[in-house]
Short mmCIF file of C-alpha atoms and ligand atoms in Angstrom, two decimals:
data_model
loop_
_atom_site.label_atom_id
_atom_site.label_comp_id
_atom_site.label_asym_id
_atom_site.label_seq_id
_atom_site.Cartn_x
_atom_site.Cartn_y
_atom_site.Cartn_z
CA MET A 1268 198.90 -73.03 113.12
CA GLU A 1269 196.36 -73.88 109.38
CA LEU A 1270 195.72 -77.12 109.36
CA GLN A 1271 193.13 -78.03 106.96
CA SER A 1272 190.30 -80.11 108.89
CA VAL A 1273 190.55 -84.12 108.09
CA THR A 1274 191.83 -84.41 104.73
CA LEU A 1275 193.59 -88.06 105.57
CA PRO A 1276 192.43 -90.23 102.51
CA GLY A 1277 190.32 -93.03 103.12
CA VAL A 1278 189.69 -91.52 106.68
CA ASP A 1279 187.14 -88.84 105.90
CA ALA A 1280 184.54 -90.30 105.88
CA GLY A 1281 182.88 -89.88 109.56
CA ARG A 1282 183.62 -90.73 113.02
CA PRO A 1283 185.87 -92.84 113.83
CA MET A 1284 188.51 -93.18 110.84
CA VAL A 1285 189.52 -96.43 110.92
CA ILE A 1286 193.03 -97.73 110.24
CA ALA A 1287 193.61 -101.27 110.97
CA GLY A 1288 196.65 -103.33 109.92
CA PRO A 1289 198.94 -105.91 111.73
CA CYS A 1290 202.06 -104.59 113.51
CA SER A 1291 204.68 -106.00 111.52
CA ALA A 1292 204.19 -107.09 107.78
CA GLU A 1293 205.17 -110.52 108.12
CA SER A 1294 204.75 -112.33 104.83
CA GLU A 1295 203.03 -111.37 101.94
CA GLU A 1296 200.44 -113.98 102.87
CA GLN A 1297 199.42 -112.49 106.61
CA VAL A 1298 199.47 -109.28 105.06
CA LEU A 1299 197.38 -109.87 102.08
CA GLU A 1300 194.96 -112.38 104.23
CA THR A 1301 194.87 -109.27 106.51
CA ALA A 1302 194.21 -106.57 104.09
CA ARG A 1303 191.54 -108.59 102.74
CA GLU A 1304 189.45 -109.68 105.83
CA LEU A 1305 189.57 -106.16 106.48
CA ALA A 1306 188.44 -104.66 103.27
CA SER A 1307 185.61 -106.87 103.49
CA TYR A 1308 184.48 -105.50 106.24
CA GLY A 1309 184.77 -101.75 104.71
CA VAL A 1310 187.84 -100.53 106.28
CA ARG A 1311 189.71 -98.62 104.00
CA VAL A 1312 192.84 -97.78 105.46
CA PHE A 1313 195.67 -100.75 106.23
CA ARG A 1314 198.64 -100.04 108.40
CA ALA A 1315 201.85 -102.13 109.16
CA GLY A 1316 205.06 -101.94 110.29
CA ILE A 1317 208.20 -102.44 107.94
CA TRP A 1318 211.17 -100.92 109.99
CA LYS A 1319 210.28 -101.78 113.64
CA PRO A 1320 211.50 -99.84 116.43
CA ARG A 1321 212.13 -102.63 118.71
CA THR A 1322 212.88 -102.10 122.60
CA LYS A 1323 215.98 -104.66 122.61
CA PRO A 1324 218.68 -105.70 119.81
CA GLY A 1325 217.91 -110.20 118.35
CA GLY A 1326 214.13 -109.22 118.02
CA PHE A 1327 212.08 -108.73 114.65
CA GLU A 1328 213.55 -105.85 113.46
CA GLY A 1329 210.80 -105.98 110.47
CA VAL A 1330 210.60 -107.23 106.74
CA GLY A 1331 212.12 -103.90 105.51
CA VAL A 1332 211.59 -102.73 101.80
CA LYS A 1333 210.99 -105.61 100.44
CA GLY A 1334 207.16 -105.24 102.58
CA LEU A 1335 206.79 -101.78 100.07
CA ALA A 1336 205.82 -104.04 97.75
CA TRP A 1337 202.97 -106.30 99.60
CA LEU A 1338 201.78 -102.90 100.56
CA LYS A 1339 201.47 -102.03 97.12
CA HIS A 1340 199.90 -105.51 96.13
CA VAL A 1341 197.37 -104.57 98.99
CA ARG A 1342 196.72 -101.47 97.38
CA THR A 1343 196.07 -102.70 93.75
CA GLU A 1344 194.24 -105.87 94.88
CA THR A 1345 192.06 -104.09 97.70
CA GLY A 1346 191.29 -100.38 96.95
CA MET A 1347 193.10 -99.91 100.60
CA TYR A 1348 195.13 -96.74 101.12
CA THR A 1349 198.44 -97.66 102.89
CA ALA A 1350 200.05 -96.70 105.78
CA VAL A 1351 203.62 -97.29 107.39
CA GLU A 1352 206.17 -95.98 109.57
CA VAL A 1353 209.27 -93.77 109.31
CA ALA A 1354 212.27 -93.38 111.46
CA THR A 1355 214.57 -92.17 109.14
CA LYS A 1356 214.90 -90.02 105.86
CA ASP A 1357 215.99 -93.15 104.28
CA HIS A 1358 212.18 -94.68 105.01
CA VAL A 1359 210.98 -91.35 103.57
CA PHE A 1360 212.26 -91.99 100.80
CA GLU A 1361 211.68 -95.40 99.99
CA ALA A 1362 207.87 -95.10 101.03
CA LEU A 1363 207.13 -92.22 98.31
CA LYS A 1364 208.74 -94.32 96.04
CA ALA A 1365 206.70 -97.67 96.29
CA GLY A 1366 203.35 -95.06 96.41
CA VAL A 1367 202.52 -95.37 100.57
CA ASP A 1368 199.80 -93.04 100.81
CA ILE A 1369 200.15 -92.21 104.75
CA LEU A 1370 203.33 -91.69 107.11
CA TRP A 1371 203.30 -91.99 110.92
CA ILE A 1372 206.09 -91.12 113.39
CA GLY A 1373 206.95 -93.60 116.07
CA ALA A 1374 206.50 -92.71 119.30
CA ARG A 1375 210.12 -93.41 120.24
CA THR A 1376 211.22 -91.11 116.95
CA THR A 1377 208.88 -87.74 118.23
CA VAL A 1378 211.49 -87.83 121.10
CA ASN A 1379 214.46 -87.01 118.65
CA PRO A 1380 213.88 -83.73 117.35
CA PHE A 1381 216.97 -84.91 115.20
CA ALA A 1382 214.86 -87.72 114.00
CA VAL A 1383 212.02 -85.44 113.39
CA GLN A 1384 213.31 -82.79 111.69
CA GLU A 1385 215.47 -85.01 109.57
CA ILE A 1386 212.30 -86.96 108.51
CA ALA A 1387 210.00 -83.48 107.55
CA ASP A 1388 212.98 -81.99 105.23
CA ALA A 1389 213.00 -85.81 103.51
CA LEU A 1390 208.65 -84.45 103.64
CA ARG A 1391 209.62 -81.52 101.96
CA GLY A 1392 207.50 -80.90 98.51
CA THR A 1393 205.46 -83.86 99.15
CA ASP A 1394 202.10 -83.98 100.02
CA MET A 1395 202.09 -86.70 102.36
CA PRO A 1396 199.58 -87.60 104.83
CA VAL A 1397 201.47 -88.17 108.37
CA LEU A 1398 200.33 -88.99 111.27
CA ILE A 1399 202.41 -87.86 114.85
CA LYS A 1400 201.69 -90.12 117.62
CA ASN A 1401 202.37 -88.95 121.37
CA PRO A 1402 206.79 -88.97 122.70
CA VAL A 1403 207.04 -91.61 124.82
CA ASN A 1404 207.23 -89.36 127.21
CA PRO A 1405 203.98 -87.46 128.66
CA ASP A 1406 205.51 -84.13 127.36
CA LEU A 1407 202.80 -81.99 125.40
CA GLU A 1408 205.32 -79.50 124.15
CA LEU A 1409 208.15 -81.79 122.28
CA TRP A 1410 204.75 -83.86 120.81
CA ILE A 1411 203.62 -80.10 119.42
CA GLY A 1412 207.32 -79.59 118.55
CA ALA A 1413 206.99 -82.44 116.26
CA ILE A 1414 203.92 -81.31 114.73
CA GLN A 1415 205.65 -77.98 114.19
CA ARG A 1416 208.57 -79.18 112.43
CA VAL A 1417 206.46 -81.80 109.96
CA TYR A 1418 204.49 -78.73 109.23
CA GLY A 1419 206.80 -76.56 108.98
CA ALA A 1420 208.29 -78.44 106.03
CA GLY A 1421 204.86 -77.59 104.20
CA VAL A 1422 202.92 -80.17 105.48
CA ARG A 1423 199.64 -79.54 105.80
CA ARG A 1424 197.61 -82.69 106.17
CA ILE A 1425 198.74 -83.92 109.58
CA ALA A 1426 196.69 -85.97 112.44
CA ALA A 1427 198.00 -87.09 115.94
CA VAL A 1428 198.34 -90.31 117.76
CA HIS A 1429 197.23 -91.11 121.32
CA ARG A 1430 198.71 -94.08 122.28
CA GLY A 1431 199.47 -93.53 125.80
CA PHE A 1432 203.10 -93.16 127.86
CA SER A 1433 205.92 -95.69 128.92
CA SER A 1434 206.24 -95.62 133.13
CA HIS A 1435 208.27 -97.35 135.19
CA ALA A 1436 205.82 -97.63 137.81
CA LYS A 1437 203.55 -101.57 137.81
CA LYS A 1438 200.24 -100.86 135.79
CA THR A 1439 196.95 -102.37 133.79
CA TYR A 1440 198.03 -100.68 131.04
CA ARG A 1441 201.00 -100.92 128.64
CA ASN A 1442 201.06 -97.54 128.12
CA PRO A 1443 198.80 -95.61 130.27
CA PRO A 1444 197.10 -93.01 128.48
CA LEU A 1445 197.12 -89.83 130.21
CA TRP A 1446 193.61 -88.10 128.29
CA ASN A 1447 194.52 -84.45 129.00
CA ILE A 1448 197.52 -84.37 127.25
CA PRO A 1449 195.88 -85.33 123.68
CA ILE A 1450 192.74 -82.88 125.49
CA GLU A 1451 194.86 -79.76 125.87
CA LEU A 1452 196.73 -80.39 122.15
CA ARG A 1453 193.23 -80.53 120.56
CA ARG A 1454 192.94 -76.87 122.44
CA ARG A 1455 196.10 -75.89 121.57
CA ILE A 1456 195.54 -76.96 117.52
CA PRO A 1457 191.67 -77.33 117.20
CA ASN A 1458 191.39 -78.83 113.53
CA LEU A 1459 194.33 -81.32 114.38
CA PRO A 1460 192.22 -84.72 113.70
CA ILE A 1461 193.49 -86.81 117.24
CA PHE A 1462 193.08 -90.68 116.64
CA CYS A 1463 193.51 -93.28 119.55
CA ASP A 1464 195.57 -96.30 119.44
CA PRO A 1465 194.00 -98.41 122.04
CA SER A 1466 196.64 -101.12 121.08
CA HIS A 1467 199.78 -99.80 122.41
CA ILE A 1468 197.88 -98.05 125.25
CA GLY A 1469 196.01 -101.21 126.26
CA GLY A 1470 199.37 -103.88 125.13
CA LYS A 1471 196.70 -106.35 126.00
CA ARG A 1472 193.66 -107.26 123.36
CA GLU A 1473 191.02 -107.29 126.24
CA TYR A 1474 191.74 -103.67 126.82
CA VAL A 1475 191.53 -102.70 123.21
CA ALA A 1476 187.57 -102.54 122.87
CA PRO A 1477 187.29 -100.37 126.26
CA LEU A 1478 189.95 -97.76 126.04
CA SER A 1479 188.32 -96.97 122.13
CA GLN A 1480 185.25 -96.16 123.53
CA GLN A 1481 186.66 -93.86 126.07
CA ALA A 1482 189.06 -92.34 123.38
CA MET A 1483 185.16 -91.76 121.38
CA ASP A 1484 183.55 -90.56 124.36
CA LEU A 1485 186.27 -88.37 124.29
CA ASN A 1486 185.69 -87.06 120.69
CA PHE A 1487 188.74 -88.35 118.95
CA ASP A 1488 188.20 -88.36 115.69
CA GLY A 1489 190.04 -92.21 114.53
CA LEU A 1490 191.64 -95.05 115.93
CA LEU A 1491 194.39 -96.99 114.89
CA ILE A 1492 194.25 -100.61 115.65
CA GLU A 1493 196.37 -103.38 114.90
CA THR A 1494 195.12 -106.15 113.53
CA HIS A 1495 195.73 -109.40 112.19
CA CYS A 1496 194.72 -112.73 110.63
CA HIS A 1497 196.15 -114.89 112.65
CA PRO A 1498 197.17 -112.47 116.87
CA ASP A 1499 198.35 -115.43 117.93
CA ALA A 1500 201.31 -116.39 115.35
CA ALA A 1501 202.13 -112.22 115.02
CA LEU A 1502 206.16 -111.61 115.00
CA SER A 1503 205.92 -108.38 117.22
CA ASP A 1504 202.67 -107.47 120.01
CA ALA A 1505 200.77 -110.43 119.28
CA GLY A 1506 198.88 -110.14 123.14
CA GLN A 1507 197.77 -107.22 121.79
CA GLN A 1508 196.47 -108.14 118.02
CA ILE A 1509 192.68 -108.78 117.66
CA THR A 1510 191.49 -110.46 114.25
CA PRO A 1511 189.61 -108.43 111.43
CA GLU A 1512 186.15 -109.58 112.76
CA ALA A 1513 187.09 -108.42 116.20
CA LEU A 1514 187.52 -105.81 114.73
CA ASP A 1515 184.27 -105.36 112.95
CA HIS A 1516 182.57 -106.24 116.20
CA LEU A 1517 184.53 -103.51 117.77
CA ILE A 1518 184.05 -101.23 115.61
CA SER A 1519 179.55 -102.25 115.39
CA MET A 1520 179.41 -101.77 119.07
CA LEU A 1521 180.80 -98.34 119.76
CA VAL A 1522 178.58 -95.50 121.10
CA ILE A 1523 179.44 -92.46 118.84
CA ARG A 1524 177.98 -89.68 120.56
CA ASN A 1525 176.88 -86.41 119.49
CA ALA A 1526 179.73 -84.16 119.97
CA SER A 1527 177.84 -81.15 120.08
CA ARG A 1528 175.51 -82.20 123.40
CA PRO A 1529 176.67 -80.22 126.40
CA SER A 1530 176.53 -83.69 128.93
CA GLU A 1531 179.75 -84.65 126.27
CA THR A 1532 181.24 -82.41 129.10
CA LEU A 1533 180.80 -84.13 131.88
CA SER A 1534 181.42 -87.58 130.26
CA GLU A 1535 185.05 -86.01 129.50
CA LEU A 1536 185.45 -85.27 132.94
CA ARG A 1537 184.40 -88.06 134.55
CA LEU A 1538 187.01 -90.17 132.30
CA ARG A 1539 189.44 -87.60 133.35
CA ILE A 1540 188.54 -87.90 136.63
CA ASP A 1541 188.49 -91.86 136.74
CA GLN A 1542 192.16 -91.68 134.64
CA VAL A 1543 193.15 -89.71 137.84
CA ASP A 1544 191.48 -92.58 139.96
CA GLU A 1545 193.46 -95.71 138.63
CA GLN A 1546 196.81 -93.34 138.83
CA ILE A 1547 196.25 -92.63 142.80
CA LEU A 1548 195.82 -96.17 142.80
CA GLU A 1549 198.47 -97.14 140.74
CA LEU A 1550 200.96 -95.04 142.75
CA LEU A 1551 199.36 -96.17 146.27
CA SER A 1552 200.27 -99.50 144.82
CA GLU A 1553 203.66 -98.67 144.03
CA ARG A 1554 204.02 -96.48 147.53
CA MET A 1555 203.01 -99.64 149.59
CA ARG A 1556 205.41 -102.05 147.42
CA ILE A 1557 208.37 -99.40 148.56
CA SER A 1558 206.93 -99.65 151.90
CA ARG A 1559 207.32 -103.65 151.86
CA GLU A 1560 210.91 -103.32 150.94
CA ILE A 1561 211.17 -100.95 153.38
CA GLY A 1562 210.11 -103.30 155.96
CA THR A 1563 212.39 -106.10 155.08
CA TYR A 1564 215.54 -103.79 154.77
CA LYS A 1565 214.45 -102.79 159.16
CA LYS A 1566 213.96 -106.19 159.72
CA GLU A 1567 217.11 -107.63 158.53
CA ASN A 1568 219.17 -104.73 160.01
CA ASN A 1569 216.67 -105.22 162.95
CA MET A 1570 215.44 -101.71 163.27
CA PRO A 1571 211.78 -100.89 164.54
CA VAL A 1572 209.33 -100.11 162.24
CA LEU A 1573 208.43 -96.61 163.70
CA GLN A 1574 211.32 -94.00 163.66
CA SER A 1575 209.35 -90.50 165.01
CA THR A 1576 211.90 -87.97 163.63
CA ARG A 1577 211.02 -89.32 159.98
CA TYR A 1578 207.46 -89.26 160.62
CA SER A 1579 206.99 -85.57 161.56
CA GLU A 1580 209.12 -84.54 158.90
CA LEU A 1581 207.58 -86.72 156.51
CA MET A 1582 204.02 -85.14 157.25
CA ASP A 1583 205.51 -81.81 157.65
CA GLN A 1584 207.16 -81.60 154.09
CA ARG A 1585 204.52 -82.82 152.29
CA SER A 1586 201.64 -80.98 153.44
CA GLN A 1587 204.02 -77.77 152.67
CA LEU A 1588 203.95 -79.21 149.34
CA GLY A 1589 200.01 -80.14 149.12
CA THR A 1590 199.12 -76.71 149.80
CA SER A 1591 201.83 -74.97 147.29
CA MET A 1592 199.37 -77.25 145.07
CA GLU A 1593 196.74 -75.39 146.12
CA LEU A 1594 195.69 -78.73 148.12
CA ASP A 1595 194.09 -78.19 151.63
CA PRO A 1596 196.54 -78.44 154.55
CA GLU A 1597 193.68 -80.45 156.39
CA PHE A 1598 192.54 -82.91 153.57
CA VAL A 1599 196.76 -83.62 152.95
CA LYS A 1600 196.81 -84.43 156.37
CA GLU A 1601 194.60 -86.51 157.06
CA ILE A 1602 194.98 -88.78 153.30
CA LEU A 1603 199.18 -88.81 154.68
CA LYS A 1604 198.03 -90.36 157.87
CA GLU A 1605 196.24 -92.41 156.10
CA ILE A 1606 198.96 -93.73 153.77
CA HIS A 1607 201.49 -93.80 156.46
CA GLU A 1608 199.42 -95.62 159.07
CA GLU A 1609 198.60 -98.68 156.20
CA SER A 1610 202.23 -98.46 155.74
CA VAL A 1611 203.44 -99.12 159.22
CA ARG A 1612 200.95 -102.22 158.87
CA GLN A 1613 202.60 -103.27 156.04
CA GLN A 1614 205.89 -103.09 157.28
CA ILE A 1615 204.62 -104.90 160.44
CA LEU A 1616 203.30 -107.54 158.70
CA ILE A 1617 206.63 -108.34 156.71
CA MET A 1618 208.08 -108.54 160.55
CA SER A 1619 205.72 -110.44 162.21
CA LYS A 1620 206.61 -113.09 158.67
C1 LIG B 3034 203.47 -99.15 116.22
O1 LIG B 3034 202.29 -98.73 115.72
O2 LIG B 3034 203.59 -100.35 115.91
C2 LIG B 3034 204.52 -98.34 117.27
C3 LIG B 3034 205.83 -99.08 117.03
O3 LIG B 3034 204.01 -97.86 117.56
P1 LIG B 3034 204.57 -96.10 118.92
O4 LIG B 3034 205.36 -95.81 117.95
O5 LIG B 3034 203.51 -96.02 119.44
O6 LIG B 3034 205.02 -97.70 119.63
MN1 LIG B 3035 202.99 -102.72 117.44
#
């Protein structure tokens, strides 16, 4: 893929490229107030969703086409470039007609090749810049496939956005990041600019700054950050939006390391380790939760905690699995023994209650 390196309008002036604005356009006043403040802090690209993909029906689903006129107003008044999410060909046509500068494809759309192809076909012959968010599930090939579909329609100004992946486990982040996926994406498509969306990864405003710093440490090119003039009153994603002033502070506090320094590789690797450790802890916590559920079941059914045939079966299976994953069998046994002991301890606690 011959992508031009970094040529998105308004976001080509060094690292990080910043795109900010509310999760959703709610009213002309809210859009303009937020845009004016952002512009006063030097932000050059304004985002706002007008068609909102909500998990369940009945919530605020965006203001629709009328929001496009508000974005036009932002453009003429502040000179900022504007970006909206598109999920259908009609969205693309409406956005093109309204003179929107950048489109993005959301995570719930990237998963669907039919939808992505429809958008790509609607873009054919235009020179619109398109940001492609990762699919909700951690599937790098699906993400690359979406990029290829848009590229195949002749679009050359493409960037990717890592916004984390949804997960069933109880977790700190709303959509935990899997940094090695965008890192591998960069290896596969070297000129592709990659943004991080710490707002949708974190889900809470206090996580936005540390996640932004992590993204910078991992050499991401830009940040897509949900910003609202009155975040607590937002009609969608209130908990994760920050004020323009907080965004300005966040950006001023970012440490931008020189990408060519060799230690960068080490900090990349360390961050990946941090991330894996976090995942291990989340999994262990899920593991113990299930053990306690089993404890309750055994208690209710008057069964003993320890069933030794189950234990040795489990150990054998797991250590074979570990060996097939290039783990040392002794190491695997040791860890499983510890986990099992803790699990038994948890069950005994339940029994004794
Ligand atoms: C958004 O950016 O408002 C959005 C809906 O994001 P995502 O597709 O990452 O969920
Ligand atoms: Mn949002």
